[in-house]
Amino acid sequence: MARMETVAYTPDSLESFEREWMLHRGCSEWWYCTGIVETEDGHRYTYQFTLVSMGAVPVVRPKLLQVALTDMVTGEHHYLQDVSLSGRKATLADDRLAYSDRFELIRDADGMRVRLRHKDFSIDVRLGWGKGAFWHCDNGKLYMGVEGDEKATTYYYSYPHMPTTGTLTFKDKAEPVTGKTWFDKQGGNYPLTARESQWEWMSLRFHDGEEMMLFAFPHMGYADGTYITADGRSERLNDYTLTTTRTITHAGKKWSAGWDLVVPGKKEERYTIAPIFDGNINLSYFEELCSVRNEAGEEVALAFVELLPGVLNEDNKGGSASLLKGVEF
């Protein structure tokens, strides 16, 4: 199994999804997955993992793993994170990512196999390629908060519609699950702690098989995104308005917890987005699974939302150590 290659960071001339899967010189980057699965009796869960390679320390590149499961019936949330300062706990190869015995991802011709292990649950699922991968924003290039700032960019692509089957073991009970998973690869050279780069991100997963990715920087009044049709066409989506309608306080920080979305000329154009539960802290960001409704009040999509604290909290840049209380290392 070949060790992962390190390639140059070329956000203006991204060559292929295969090349950008690799590590990039001078960049921090991550493989990020959010899935929605159900048991045979309709009990819904969300699962998530993030494997981060921190390019700010170029010699050893510390690695960070995050794993989470949320019971969307009861709201029960299970989370762990583990940091390897030397990077030795992580394995990065062309077709396999792993982190100790907590996480493994294997790629092959038919898709990915993902295994996660937490003291309270385990999940072993197969992800099909679905509609395939899509570049986001400007042919895969996203400015992180300040449009035109070449020192604050990322490359970004996703597999947004991966059919998912496998087994979830929770509370000593193993059950078959099915669903859909959204998989991201992203990274770049932007300053990790700059408030200008703090975002509110959404992946809208419409029941009709279409998707929208919204990457908003409300503090800077800037947003970008992507619209993906059911038949696999995509286009840049940066003419939309996302307005926070409700906020909550959690872990001493203020977070958005409701939005009005206006997307001129796309689908039904106007939507309301509201959390099914008020969300959970994972490290120094906040995650929510939301219901997306049209003006008639009908649920037309589910949305996974990721929020950073610097958006609504002026005293917060890259997060707060207080947010780590209760997290398993």
Coordinates of N, CA, C and O in Angstrom, one line a residue, residues 44-147:
R44 N -33.6 6.9 13.3 CA -32.6 7.7 12.5 C -31.4 8.1 13.4 O -31.6 8.5 14.6
Y45 N -30.2 8.0 12.8 CA -29.0 8.4 13.5 C -28.2 9.3 12.5 O -28.3 9.1 11.2
T46 N -27.3 10.1 13.0 CA -26.3 10.8 12.2 C -24.9 10.3 12.7 O -24.8 10.1 13.9
Y47 N -24.0 10.1 11.7 CA -22.6 9.8 12.1 C -21.7 10.8 11.4 O -22.0 11.4 10.4
Q48 N -20.5 11.0 12.0 CA -19.6 12.0 11.5 C -18.2 11.5 11.8 O -17.9 11.0 12.9
F49 N -17.3 11.8 10.9 CA -15.8 11.7 11.2 C -15.1 12.8 10.5 O -15.5 13.2 9.4
T50 N -14.0 13.2 11.1 CA -13.1 14.2 10.5 C -11.7 13.7 10.8 O -11.3 13.4 12.0
L51 N -10.9 13.6 9.8 CA -9.4 13.3 10.0 C -8.7 14.5 9.4 O -8.8 14.9 8.2
V52 N -7.9 15.2 10.3 CA -7.3 16.4 9.9 C -5.8 16.2 9.9 O -5.2 15.6 10.9
S53 N -5.1 16.7 8.9 CA -3.7 16.8 8.9 C -3.3 18.3 9.0 O -3.7 19.1 8.2
M54 N -2.5 18.7 10.0 CA -2.3 20.1 10.4 C -0.9 20.5 9.7 O 0.1 20.2 10.2
G55 N -1.0 21.2 8.6 CA 0.1 21.6 7.9 C 1.0 22.7 8.5 O 2.0 23.0 8.0
A56 N 0.4 23.3 9.6 CA 1.2 24.4 10.2 C 2.5 23.9 10.8 O 3.4 24.7 11.1
V57 N 2.6 22.6 11.1 CA 3.8 22.0 11.6 C 4.3 21.1 10.5 O 4.0 19.9 10.5
P58 N 5.0 21.6 9.5 CA 5.3 20.8 8.2 C 6.1 19.5 8.4 O 6.0 18.6 7.6
V59 N 7.0 19.5 9.4 CA 7.8 18.3 9.5 C 7.1 17.1 10.0 O 7.1 16.0 9.4
V60 N 6.3 17.2 11.1 CA 5.6 16.1 11.6 C 4.1 16.0 11.3 O 3.4 15.0 11.3
R61 N 3.5 17.2 10.9 CA 2.1 17.3 10.6 C 1.2 16.6 11.6 O 0.8 15.4 11.4
P62 N 0.9 17.2 12.7 CA 0.0 16.5 13.7 C -1.3 16.1 13.1 O -1.8 16.8 12.1
K63 N -1.9 15.1 13.6 CA -3.1 14.5 13.1 C -4.2 14.6 14.2 O -3.9 14.3 15.3
L64 N -5.4 14.9 13.8 CA -6.6 14.9 14.7 C -7.7 14.1 14.1 O -8.0 14.2 12.9
L65 N -8.3 13.2 15.0 CA -9.4 12.5 14.6 C -10.6 12.9 15.4 O -10.5 13.1 16.7
Q66 N -11.8 13.1 14.8 CA -13.0 13.3 15.5 C -14.0 12.3 15.0 O -14.1 12.0 13.8
V67 N -14.8 11.7 15.9 CA -15.8 10.7 15.6 C -17.1 11.0 16.4 O -17.0 11.3 17.6
A68 N -18.3 10.9 15.8 CA -19.5 11.3 16.5 C -20.6 10.4 16.0 O -20.7 10.0 14.9
L69 N -21.6 10.2 16.9 CA -22.9 9.6 16.6 C -24.0 10.3 17.4 O -23.8 10.6 18.6
T70 N -25.1 10.7 16.7 CA -26.2 11.3 17.4 C -27.5 10.5 17.1 O -27.8 10.1 15.9
D71 N -28.2 10.1 18.2 CA -29.5 9.5 18.0 C -30.5 10.6 17.8 O -30.8 11.4 18.6
M72 N -31.1 10.6 16.6 CA -32.0 11.7 16.2 C -33.4 11.5 16.7 O -34.3 12.3 16.4
V73 N -33.6 10.4 17.5 CA -34.9 10.2 18.1 C -34.8 10.8 19.6 O -35.7 11.5 20.0
T74 N -33.7 10.5 20.3 CA -33.6 10.9 21.7 C -32.7 12.1 21.8 O -32.7 12.7 22.9
G75 N -31.9 12.4 20.8 CA -30.9 13.5 21.0 C -29.6 13.2 21.6 O -28.8 14.0 21.8
E76 N -29.5 11.9 22.0 CA -28.3 11.4 22.7 C -27.1 11.6 21.7 O -27.1 11.1 20.6
H77 N -26.0 12.1 22.2 CA -24.8 12.4 21.4 C -23.6 11.8 22.0 O -23.3 11.9 23.2
H78 N -22.8 11.1 21.2 CA -21.5 10.5 21.6 C -20.4 11.0 20.7 O -20.5 11.0 19.5
Y79 N -19.3 11.4 21.3 CA -18.2 12.1 20.6 C -16.9 11.8 21.2 O -16.7 11.6 22.4
L80 N -15.9 11.6 20.3 CA -14.5 11.5 20.8 C -13.6 12.3 19.9 O -13.9 12.6 18.7
Q81 N -12.5 12.7 20.4 CA -11.4 13.3 19.6 C -10.1 12.8 20.1 O -10.0 12.4 21.3
D82 N -9.1 12.7 19.3 CA -7.8 12.2 19.6 C -6.8 12.9 18.8 O -6.9 13.0 17.6
V83 N -5.8 13.5 19.4 CA -4.8 14.3 18.7 C -3.4 13.5 18.8 O -3.0 13.1 19.9
S84 N -2.8 13.3 17.7 CA -1.5 12.7 17.6 C -0.5 13.8 17.2 O -0.4 14.2 16.0
L85 N 0.2 14.4 18.2 CA 1.2 15.5 17.9 C 2.3 15.0 16.9 O 2.8 15.8 16.1
S86 N 2.7 13.8 17.0 CA 3.7 13.3 16.1 C 3.2 12.8 14.8 O 3.9 12.6 13.9
G87 N 1.9 12.6 14.8 CA 1.2 12.1 13.6 C 1.3 10.6 13.4 O 0.8 10.0 12.5
R88 N 2.0 9.9 14.4 CA 2.2 8.4 14.3 C 1.0 7.6 14.4 O 1.0 6.4 13.9
K89 N -0.1 8.1 15.0 CA -1.3 7.2 15.1 C -2.0 7.1 13.8 O -2.9 6.3 13.7
A90 N -1.7 8.0 12.9 CA -2.4 8.1 11.6 C -1.7 7.3 10.5 O -0.5 7.4 10.4
T91 N -2.5 6.7 9.7 CA -1.9 6.1 8.4 C -2.6 6.8 7.2 O -3.8 6.8 7.1
L92 N -1.8 7.3 6.4 CA -2.3 8.0 5.2 C -1.7 7.3 4.0 O -0.5 7.5 3.7
A93 N -2.4 6.5 3.3 CA -2.0 5.9 2.1 C -3.0 6.2 0.9 O -4.0 6.8 1.2
D94 N -2.6 5.9 -0.3 CA -3.4 6.2 -1.4 C -4.8 5.7 -1.3 O -5.8 6.4 -1.6
D95 N -5.0 4.5 -0.8 CA -6.3 3.9 -0.8 C -6.8 3.5 0.6 O -7.8 2.8 0.8
R96 N -6.1 4.0 1.6 CA -6.4 3.7 3.0 C -6.1 4.8 3.9 O -4.9 5.3 3.9
L97 N -7.0 5.3 4.7 CA -6.8 6.2 5.8 C -7.1 5.5 7.1 O -8.1 4.7 7.2
A98 N -6.3 5.7 8.1 CA -6.6 5.0 9.4 C -6.1 5.8 10.6 O -5.2 6.7 10.4
Y99 N -6.6 5.6 11.7 CA -6.2 6.3 12.9 C -6.3 5.3 14.1 O -7.4 5.0 14.5
S100 N -5.2 4.8 14.6 CA -5.1 3.8 15.6 C -6.2 2.7 15.3 O -6.3 2.3 14.1
D101 N -7.0 2.3 16.3 CA -8.0 1.4 16.0 C -9.4 2.0 16.0 O -10.4 1.4 16.1
R102 N -9.4 3.4 15.9 CA -10.6 4.1 16.0 C -11.3 4.3 14.7 O -12.5 4.5 14.6
F103 N -10.5 4.4 13.6 CA -11.1 4.8 12.3 C -10.3 4.1 11.2 O -9.1 4.0 11.2
E104 N -11.1 3.7 10.2 CA -10.4 3.2 8.9 C -11.3 3.5 7.8 O -12.6 3.4 7.8
L105 N -10.7 4.0 6.7 CA -11.4 4.2 5.4 C -10.6 3.5 4.3 O -9.4 3.8 4.2
I106 N -11.3 2.7 3.6 CA -10.6 2.0 2.5 C -11.4 2.4 1.2 O -12.6 2.3 1.1
R107 N -10.6 2.8 0.1 CA -11.2 3.1 -1.2 C -11.0 2.0 -2.1 O -9.9 1.4 -2.2
D108 N -12.0 1.7 -3.0 CA -11.8 0.8 -4.1 C -12.6 1.2 -5.2 O -13.2 2.3 -5.2
A109 N -12.8 0.4 -6.2 CA -13.5 0.8 -7.5 C -14.9 1.0 -7.2 O -15.6 1.8 -8.0
D110 N -15.5 0.4 -6.2 CA -17.0 0.6 -6.0 C -17.3 1.6 -5.0 O -18.5 1.9 -4.8
G111 N -16.4 2.2 -4.3 CA -16.7 3.2 -3.3 C -15.7 3.2 -2.1 O -14.5 3.0 -2.3
M112 N -16.3 3.4 -0.9 CA -15.5 3.4 0.3 C -16.1 2.5 1.3 O -17.3 2.3 1.4
R113 N -15.2 2.0 2.2 CA -15.7 1.3 3.4 C -15.2 2.1 4.6 O -14.0 2.4 4.7
V114 N -16.1 2.4 5.5 CA -15.8 3.2 6.7 C -16.1 2.4 7.9 O -17.2 1.9 8.1
R115 N -15.1 2.4 8.8 CA -15.3 1.8 10.1 C -14.9 2.8 11.2 O -13.8 3.4 11.2
L116 N -15.8 3.0 12.2 CA -15.6 3.9 13.3 C -15.8 3.1 14.6 O -16.7 2.3 14.7
R117 N -14.9 3.4 15.6 CA -15.1 2.7 16.9 C -15.0 3.7 18.0 O -14.0 4.4 18.1
H118 N -16.0 3.7 18.8 CA -16.1 4.5 20.0 C -16.5 3.6 21.2 O -17.0 2.5 20.9
K119 N -16.2 4.0 22.4 CA -16.5 3.1 23.5 C -18.0 2.9 23.6 O -18.4 1.8 24.2
D120 N -18.8 3.7 23.1 CA -20.3 3.6 23.2 C -20.9 3.1 21.9 O -22.1 2.8 21.9
F121 N -20.2 3.0 20.8 CA -20.8 2.6 19.5 C -19.7 2.2 18.6 O -18.6 2.5 18.7
S122 N -20.1 1.5 17.5 CA -19.3 1.2 16.4 C -20.1 1.2 15.1 O -21.3 0.9 15.2
I123 N -19.5 1.6 14.0 CA -20.3 1.6 12.8 C -19.4 1.1 11.7 O -18.2 1.4 11.6
D124 N -19.9 0.2 10.8 CA -19.2 -0.3 9.7 C -20.1 -0.2 8.5 O -21.1 -0.9 8.4
V125 N -19.8 0.7 7.6 CA -20.7 1.0 6.5 C -19.9 1.0 5.1 O -18.7 1.3 5.1
R126 N -20.7 0.7 4.1 CA -20.2 0.8 2.7 C -20.8 1.9 2.0 O -22.0 2.1 2.1
L127 N -20.0 2.8 1.4 CA -20.5 4.0 0.7 C -20.2 3.8 -0.8 O -19.1 3.7 -1.2
G128 N -21.3 3.8 -1.6 CA -21.2 3.8 -3.0 C -20.8 5.2 -3.5 O -21.0 6.2 -2.9
W129 N -20.3 5.2 -4.7 CA -19.8 6.5 -5.3 C -21.0 7.4 -5.6 O -20.9 8.6 -5.7
G130 N -22.2 6.9 -5.8 CA -23.4 7.7 -6.1 C -23.2 8.5 -7.3 O -22.9 7.9 -8.4
K131 N -23.5 9.8 -7.3 CA -23.4 10.7 -8.4 C -21.9 11.0 -8.7 O -21.7 11.8 -9.7
G132 N -21.0 10.6 -7.9 CA -19.6 10.9 -8.1 C -19.2 12.2 -7.3 O -20.0 12.7 -6.5
A133 N -18.0 12.7 -7.7 CA -17.5 13.9 -7.0 C -17.8 15.2 -7.8 O -17.9 15.2 -9.0
F134 N -17.8 16.3 -7.0 CA -18.1 17.6 -7.6 C -17.2 18.7 -7.0 O -17.0 18.7 -5.8
W135 N -16.6 19.5 -7.9 CA -15.9 20.7 -7.4 C -16.9 21.7 -6.9 O -18.0 21.9 -7.4
H136 N -16.5 22.4 -5.8 CA -17.3 23.4 -5.3 C -16.9 24.8 -5.6 O -15.7 25.0 -6.0
C137 N -17.8 25.8 -5.6 CA -17.5 27.2 -5.7 C -16.9 27.5 -7.1 O -17.5 27.1 -8.1
D138 N -15.8 28.1 -7.1 CA -15.1 28.5 -8.4 C -14.2 27.4 -8.9 O -13.0 27.4 -8.6
N139 N -14.8 26.4 -9.5 CA -14.0 25.2 -10.0 C -13.1 24.6 -8.9 O -12.0 24.2 -9.2
G140 N -13.7 24.5 -7.7 CA -13.0 23.9 -6.6 C -12.3 24.8 -5.7 O -11.8 24.4 -4.7
K141 N -12.2 26.1 -6.0 CA -11.5 27.1 -5.2 C -12.5 27.9 -4.4 O -13.5 28.4 -4.9
L142 N -12.2 28.0 -3.1 CA -13.1 28.8 -2.2 C -12.2 29.7 -1.4 O -11.2 29.4 -0.8
Y143 N -12.6 31.0 -1.4 CA -12.0 32.0 -0.5 C -12.6 31.9 0.9 O -13.8 31.9 1.0
M144 N -11.7 31.8 1.8 CA -12.1 31.6 3.2 C -12.4 32.9 3.9 O -11.6 33.4 4.8
G145 N -13.5 33.5 3.6 CA -14.0 34.7 4.3 C -13.7 36.0 3.6 O -14.5 37.0 3.8
V146 N -12.6 36.1 2.9 CA -12.3 37.4 2.2 C -12.1 37.1 0.7 O -11.0 36.6 0.3
E147 N -13.1 37.5 -0.1 CA -13.0 37.2 -1.5 C -11.8 37.9 -2.1 O -11.6 39.1 -1.9

